[in-house]
Amino acid sequence: MTDTPPEGDRIAKVLSRAGIASRRDAERMIEEGRVSVNGKTITSPALNVTERDRIVVDGKLVGQPEAARLWLYHKPAGLVTSARDEKDRETVFDALPEDMPRVMSVGRLDINSEGLLLLTNDGGIKRRLELPSTGWLRRYRVRINGSVSEARLDELRKGITVEGVRYQPMIVTFDRQQGANAWLTISIREGKNREIRRAMEAVNSTVNRLIRVSYGPFQLGKLEAGAVEEVKGRVLREQLGLEIPAPQKAKVRKPLTRVMKSEGGGPDGARKAGARPGAPRRTSR
């Protein structure tokens, strides 16, 4: 018996860092018998591996992890934010450029929602940005049918329970009335499933358009629908405190410098840092 920890990292973590899948999905792939290590199929993620081990997923050799990268994507309405859809609807990943590496979404936007969706090739970045404990603020422009009183909006500002689900206090601003609709700006930290739509229904308002305009310090800005822009490694280091080496491949999209600086070092930055270079590249097919 020895108390010395095993060498290397857990297999699911290694697959996540290599951009194969999220750690949870990697564990599922292992349980399905789709992963082998040194020629032996494994069915349990309780295994540490090192760079000396030969890992194969679905018959393909897994190489060394790429440098951690992050992209901003302007998701149009009508796309599903999942790798596969049981109804065979078009997904976000179907619409990405063919030369994009394998990526995972950070959080989700439902099929009728649009706006900023973060994409990454690194499971660690995905977890860090999604964890409720990190408190990244997600800001949305919300259009509703009719109007809504400040008294009803105060219910959202205090936190509301809908069908047994408790939603944390939201930051809500009534922006303007526009004909039969009204526009609000709503900021949340948790991002539970259909949180804003369900909370608005609870105060007798129906959302007919939902656009995410920022996620933590990262902004949608003027990025066109269907367009993708990569965030500079320097920005990732500054905003996430990560040591990120330069990507091995020089063939990358024009990097993004348009982010909000975090005031006091937190994730709620409210100021832009730098000007956005050039027009976004349209990538939808």
Short mmCIF file of C-alpha atoms in Angstrom, two decimals:
data_model
loop_
_atom_site.label_atom_id
_atom_site.label_comp_id
_atom_site.label_asym_id
_atom_site.label_seq_id
_atom_site.Cartn_x
_atom_site.Cartn_y
_atom_site.Cartn_z
CA MET A 1 0.00 0.00 0.00
CA THR A 2 1.22 3.51 -0.76
CA ASP A 3 -0.16 7.01 -0.35
CA THR A 4 1.62 8.26 -3.44
CA PRO A 5 -0.98 9.60 -5.92
CA PRO A 6 -0.95 7.96 -9.37
CA GLU A 7 1.04 9.68 -12.07
CA GLY A 8 -0.72 11.77 -14.71
CA ASP A 9 -4.28 13.05 -15.01
CA ARG A 10 -7.67 11.41 -15.16
CA ILE A 11 -8.51 10.17 -18.65
CA ALA A 12 -11.68 12.30 -18.94
CA LYS A 13 -9.71 15.43 -18.06
CA VAL A 14 -7.11 14.62 -20.72
CA LEU A 15 -9.80 14.09 -23.35
CA SER A 16 -11.46 17.35 -22.37
CA ARG A 17 -8.18 19.28 -22.64
CA ALA A 18 -7.59 17.71 -26.04
CA GLY A 19 -10.89 19.16 -27.23
CA ILE A 20 -12.59 15.79 -27.69
CA ALA A 21 -15.57 16.53 -25.45
CA SER A 22 -16.50 18.03 -22.12
CA ARG A 23 -15.34 16.01 -19.11
CA ARG A 24 -18.86 14.72 -18.48
CA ASP A 25 -19.33 13.71 -22.12
CA ALA A 26 -15.87 12.11 -22.13
CA GLU A 27 -16.88 9.98 -19.14
CA ARG A 28 -20.00 8.91 -21.04
CA MET A 29 -17.89 7.98 -24.10
CA ILE A 30 -15.65 5.88 -21.87
CA GLU A 31 -18.62 4.06 -20.34
CA GLU A 32 -19.87 3.34 -23.87
CA GLY A 33 -16.58 1.60 -24.68
CA ARG A 34 -15.46 4.14 -27.28
CA VAL A 35 -12.06 4.81 -25.68
CA SER A 36 -8.97 2.61 -25.52
CA VAL A 37 -5.66 3.15 -23.75
CA ASN A 38 -2.57 1.31 -24.98
CA GLY A 39 -4.72 -1.01 -27.04
CA LYS A 40 -7.17 -1.93 -24.27
CA THR A 41 -10.76 -0.67 -24.25
CA ILE A 42 -11.70 0.99 -20.97
CA THR A 43 -15.19 1.40 -19.50
CA SER A 44 -14.38 3.36 -16.34
CA PRO A 45 -13.04 6.93 -16.12
CA ALA A 46 -11.17 6.03 -12.93
CA LEU A 47 -7.84 5.89 -14.74
CA ASN A 48 -4.87 8.25 -14.82
CA VAL A 49 -2.87 8.60 -18.02
CA THR A 50 0.31 10.40 -19.02
CA GLU A 51 1.69 11.67 -22.32
CA ARG A 52 3.39 8.27 -22.76
CA ASP A 53 0.03 6.50 -23.05
CA ARG A 54 -1.59 5.87 -26.44
CA ILE A 55 -5.22 7.00 -26.33
CA VAL A 56 -7.69 6.21 -29.11
CA VAL A 57 -11.27 7.53 -29.34
CA ASP A 58 -13.65 6.10 -31.93
CA GLY A 59 -10.68 4.60 -33.77
CA LYS A 60 -8.75 7.89 -33.94
CA LEU A 61 -5.52 8.57 -32.09
CA VAL A 62 -5.70 11.47 -29.63
CA GLY A 63 -2.77 13.86 -29.98
CA GLN A 64 -1.27 16.30 -27.52
CA PRO A 65 -3.69 18.92 -26.13
CA GLU A 66 -3.86 22.10 -28.18
CA ALA A 67 -3.38 25.48 -26.59
CA ALA A 68 -6.55 26.66 -24.85
CA ARG A 69 -8.59 28.93 -27.11
CA LEU A 70 -11.88 30.82 -26.95
CA TRP A 71 -14.16 32.17 -29.67
CA LEU A 72 -17.15 34.50 -29.74
CA TYR A 73 -20.00 33.33 -31.95
CA HIS A 74 -23.14 35.28 -32.82
CA LYS A 75 -25.76 32.54 -32.69
CA PRO A 76 -28.76 33.19 -34.93
CA ALA A 77 -32.22 32.12 -33.81
CA GLY A 78 -33.25 28.70 -35.09
CA LEU A 79 -30.09 26.73 -34.23
CA VAL A 80 -29.85 24.13 -31.47
CA THR A 81 -26.93 24.47 -29.05
CA SER A 82 -25.95 20.81 -28.90
CA ALA A 83 -23.60 18.52 -30.77
CA ARG A 84 -26.47 16.25 -31.84
CA ASP A 85 -30.21 16.79 -31.94
CA GLU A 86 -32.72 13.95 -31.65
CA LYS A 87 -35.13 15.84 -33.95
CA ASP A 88 -32.41 16.28 -36.58
CA ARG A 89 -32.58 20.06 -36.41
CA GLU A 90 -29.59 22.16 -37.50
CA THR A 91 -27.14 22.78 -34.66
CA VAL A 92 -24.69 25.55 -33.88
CA PHE A 93 -21.86 23.16 -34.76
CA ASP A 94 -23.35 22.42 -38.19
CA ALA A 95 -23.18 26.13 -38.99
CA LEU A 96 -19.57 26.74 -37.94
CA PRO A 97 -16.78 27.16 -40.53
CA GLU A 98 -15.25 23.89 -41.71
CA ASP A 99 -11.77 24.94 -40.62
CA MET A 100 -12.83 25.45 -36.99
CA PRO A 101 -11.28 22.92 -34.60
CA ARG A 102 -13.50 20.76 -32.45
CA VAL A 103 -15.12 23.06 -29.89
CA MET A 104 -17.61 22.99 -27.03
CA SER A 105 -20.16 25.62 -26.15
CA VAL A 106 -19.96 27.50 -22.86
CA GLY A 107 -23.50 27.25 -21.55
CA ARG A 108 -26.44 27.24 -23.94
CA LEU A 109 -28.92 29.43 -25.74
CA ASP A 110 -32.28 27.86 -26.55
CA ILE A 111 -33.33 27.44 -30.17
CA ASN A 112 -35.32 30.70 -30.25
CA SER A 113 -32.65 32.78 -28.53
CA GLU A 114 -29.77 34.54 -30.25
CA GLY A 115 -26.64 36.50 -29.54
CA LEU A 116 -23.32 35.77 -27.87
CA LEU A 117 -22.30 32.15 -27.47
CA LEU A 118 -18.78 31.36 -26.25
CA LEU A 119 -16.97 28.40 -27.83
CA THR A 120 -13.80 26.76 -26.54
CA ASN A 121 -11.56 23.79 -27.27
CA ASP A 122 -10.69 23.45 -23.57
CA GLY A 123 -12.85 21.75 -20.95
CA GLY A 124 -11.17 23.66 -18.13
CA ILE A 125 -12.19 27.02 -19.60
CA LYS A 126 -15.72 25.71 -20.18
CA ARG A 127 -16.11 24.65 -16.53
CA ARG A 128 -14.57 27.85 -15.23
CA LEU A 129 -16.97 30.03 -17.20
CA GLU A 130 -20.06 27.93 -16.42
CA LEU A 131 -19.68 27.38 -12.68
CA PRO A 132 -22.30 29.38 -10.72
CA SER A 133 -19.68 29.98 -8.02
CA THR A 134 -17.63 32.15 -10.41
CA GLY A 135 -20.58 34.53 -10.78
CA TRP A 136 -20.04 35.59 -14.39
CA LEU A 137 -22.72 38.13 -15.30
CA ARG A 138 -24.73 37.34 -18.47
CA ARG A 139 -26.56 40.34 -19.96
CA TYR A 140 -29.55 40.12 -22.31
CA ARG A 141 -31.69 42.45 -24.39
CA VAL A 142 -35.25 41.22 -23.94
CA ARG A 143 -38.35 42.15 -25.95
CA ILE A 144 -41.76 41.37 -24.50
CA ASN A 145 -45.34 41.63 -25.70
CA GLY A 146 -47.14 44.60 -24.22
CA SER A 147 -45.60 46.23 -21.18
CA VAL A 148 -44.80 45.44 -17.57
CA SER A 149 -44.98 47.52 -14.39
CA GLU A 150 -42.04 48.37 -12.18
CA ALA A 151 -43.83 46.57 -9.35
CA ARG A 152 -43.75 43.30 -11.32
CA LEU A 153 -40.10 43.88 -12.28
CA ASP A 154 -39.30 44.38 -8.59
CA GLU A 155 -40.34 40.74 -8.07
CA LEU A 156 -37.53 39.71 -10.41
CA ARG A 157 -35.09 42.07 -8.71
CA LYS A 158 -35.79 40.41 -5.36
CA GLY A 159 -35.59 36.87 -6.72
CA ILE A 160 -38.52 34.74 -7.74
CA THR A 161 -39.63 31.10 -7.43
CA VAL A 162 -41.37 29.55 -10.44
CA GLU A 163 -42.85 26.06 -10.19
CA GLY A 164 -40.51 25.19 -7.34
CA VAL A 165 -37.38 26.58 -9.03
CA ARG A 166 -35.72 29.50 -7.25
CA TYR A 167 -34.14 32.17 -9.45
CA GLN A 168 -31.61 34.55 -7.94
CA PRO A 169 -32.26 38.32 -7.99
CA MET A 170 -31.91 39.75 -11.49
CA ILE A 171 -30.69 43.17 -12.58
CA VAL A 172 -33.59 44.55 -14.62
CA THR A 173 -33.92 47.85 -16.49
CA PHE A 174 -36.99 48.94 -18.45
CA ASP A 175 -35.49 50.53 -21.57
CA ARG A 176 -38.36 51.69 -23.77
CA GLN A 177 -41.82 51.01 -25.11
CA GLN A 178 -41.85 50.35 -28.86
CA GLY A 179 -45.36 50.04 -30.22
CA ALA A 180 -46.94 46.83 -28.98
CA ASN A 181 -43.65 45.65 -27.45
CA ALA A 182 -41.30 46.76 -24.70
CA TRP A 183 -37.52 46.33 -24.43
CA LEU A 184 -35.74 45.43 -21.20
CA THR A 185 -32.13 44.76 -20.24
CA ILE A 186 -31.81 41.81 -17.85
CA SER A 187 -28.61 40.49 -16.25
CA ILE A 188 -28.34 37.14 -14.46
CA ARG A 189 -25.57 35.07 -12.91
CA GLU A 190 -26.85 31.49 -12.88
CA GLY A 191 -28.22 30.92 -16.37
CA LYS A 192 -30.66 28.15 -15.50
CA ASN A 193 -32.66 26.54 -18.30
CA ARG A 194 -34.95 29.16 -19.94
CA GLU A 195 -34.53 31.28 -16.82
CA ILE A 196 -35.51 34.67 -18.25
CA ARG A 197 -38.45 33.36 -20.28
CA ARG A 198 -39.90 31.50 -17.29
CA ALA A 199 -39.35 34.40 -14.90
CA MET A 200 -41.06 36.83 -17.30
CA GLU A 201 -44.01 34.44 -17.71
CA ALA A 202 -44.33 34.44 -13.93
CA VAL A 203 -44.93 38.22 -14.01
CA ASN A 204 -47.43 37.82 -16.88
CA SER A 205 -45.11 38.88 -19.70
CA THR A 206 -44.20 36.87 -22.80
CA VAL A 207 -40.72 37.13 -24.31
CA ASN A 208 -40.74 37.29 -28.11
CA ARG A 209 -37.06 38.05 -28.61
CA LEU A 210 -34.03 37.29 -26.45
CA ILE A 211 -30.50 38.40 -27.34
CA ARG A 212 -27.45 37.73 -25.16
CA VAL A 213 -25.15 40.73 -25.49
CA SER A 214 -22.41 39.85 -23.03
CA TYR A 215 -21.01 36.98 -20.95
CA GLY A 216 -18.73 38.23 -18.20
CA PRO A 217 -16.21 40.58 -19.86
CA PHE A 218 -16.88 39.28 -23.37
CA GLN A 219 -19.25 41.32 -25.55
CA LEU A 220 -21.29 40.66 -28.67
CA GLY A 221 -20.71 44.21 -29.91
CA LYS A 222 -21.31 44.49 -33.67
CA LEU A 223 -20.47 40.89 -34.47
CA GLU A 224 -22.86 39.87 -37.24
CA ALA A 225 -25.22 36.91 -37.00
CA GLY A 226 -23.34 33.71 -37.89
CA ALA A 227 -19.91 35.33 -37.50
CA VAL A 228 -17.05 33.99 -35.35
CA GLU A 229 -14.09 35.83 -33.81
CA GLU A 230 -11.28 34.42 -31.70
CA VAL A 231 -10.27 35.98 -28.40
CA LYS A 232 -6.58 36.72 -28.00
CA GLY A 233 -4.57 34.52 -25.66
CA ARG A 234 -3.48 37.67 -23.85
CA VAL A 235 -7.11 38.50 -23.09
CA LEU A 236 -7.69 34.99 -21.73
CA ARG A 237 -4.68 35.35 -19.46
CA GLU A 238 -5.90 38.72 -18.18
CA GLN A 239 -9.56 37.79 -17.74
CA LEU A 240 -9.25 34.18 -16.58
CA GLY A 241 -5.81 34.18 -15.01
CA LEU A 242 -4.65 31.32 -17.21
CA GLU A 243 -1.22 30.49 -18.56
CA ILE A 244 -1.99 30.00 -22.23
CA PRO A 245 0.84 29.43 -24.71
CA ALA A 246 0.50 30.63 -28.28
CA PRO A 247 -1.34 28.18 -30.55
CA GLN A 248 0.93 25.93 -32.58
CA LYS A 249 -0.92 26.71 -35.81
CA ALA A 250 -0.51 30.19 -37.19
CA LYS A 251 -3.70 29.91 -39.31
CA VAL A 252 -6.22 31.66 -37.06
CA ARG A 253 -8.97 34.21 -37.49
CA LYS A 254 -8.45 37.88 -36.77
CA PRO A 255 -8.32 37.95 -32.95
CA LEU A 256 -10.65 39.97 -30.81
CA THR A 257 -9.62 42.73 -28.44
CA ARG A 258 -13.12 44.01 -27.69
CA VAL A 259 -13.85 43.07 -24.07
CA MET A 260 -14.96 44.85 -20.95
CA LYS A 261 -12.27 45.35 -18.33
CA SER A 262 -13.31 43.92 -14.99
CA GLU A 263 -13.52 46.63 -12.38
CA GLY A 264 -11.75 45.51 -9.28
CA GLY A 265 -10.66 42.30 -11.02
CA GLY A 266 -14.11 40.67 -10.87
CA PRO A 267 -16.08 39.05 -13.70
CA ASP A 268 -18.62 41.90 -14.04
CA GLY A 269 -16.48 44.31 -16.04
CA ALA A 270 -18.40 47.24 -17.42
CA ARG A 271 -15.93 49.08 -19.62
CA LYS A 272 -14.59 48.30 -23.05
CA ALA A 273 -10.91 47.54 -23.40
CA GLY A 274 -9.53 48.59 -26.74
CA ALA A 275 -11.20 49.09 -30.09
CA ARG A 276 -12.47 46.25 -32.17
CA PRO A 277 -10.22 45.71 -35.20
CA GLY A 278 -11.90 45.45 -38.57
CA ALA A 279 -15.29 44.13 -39.55
CA PRO A 280 -16.38 40.69 -38.34
CA ARG A 281 -16.05 37.86 -40.80
CA ARG A 282 -19.32 36.31 -41.87
CA THR A 283 -19.11 32.55 -41.50
CA SER A 284 -22.64 31.28 -41.90
CA ARG A 285 -23.30 29.05 -44.82
#
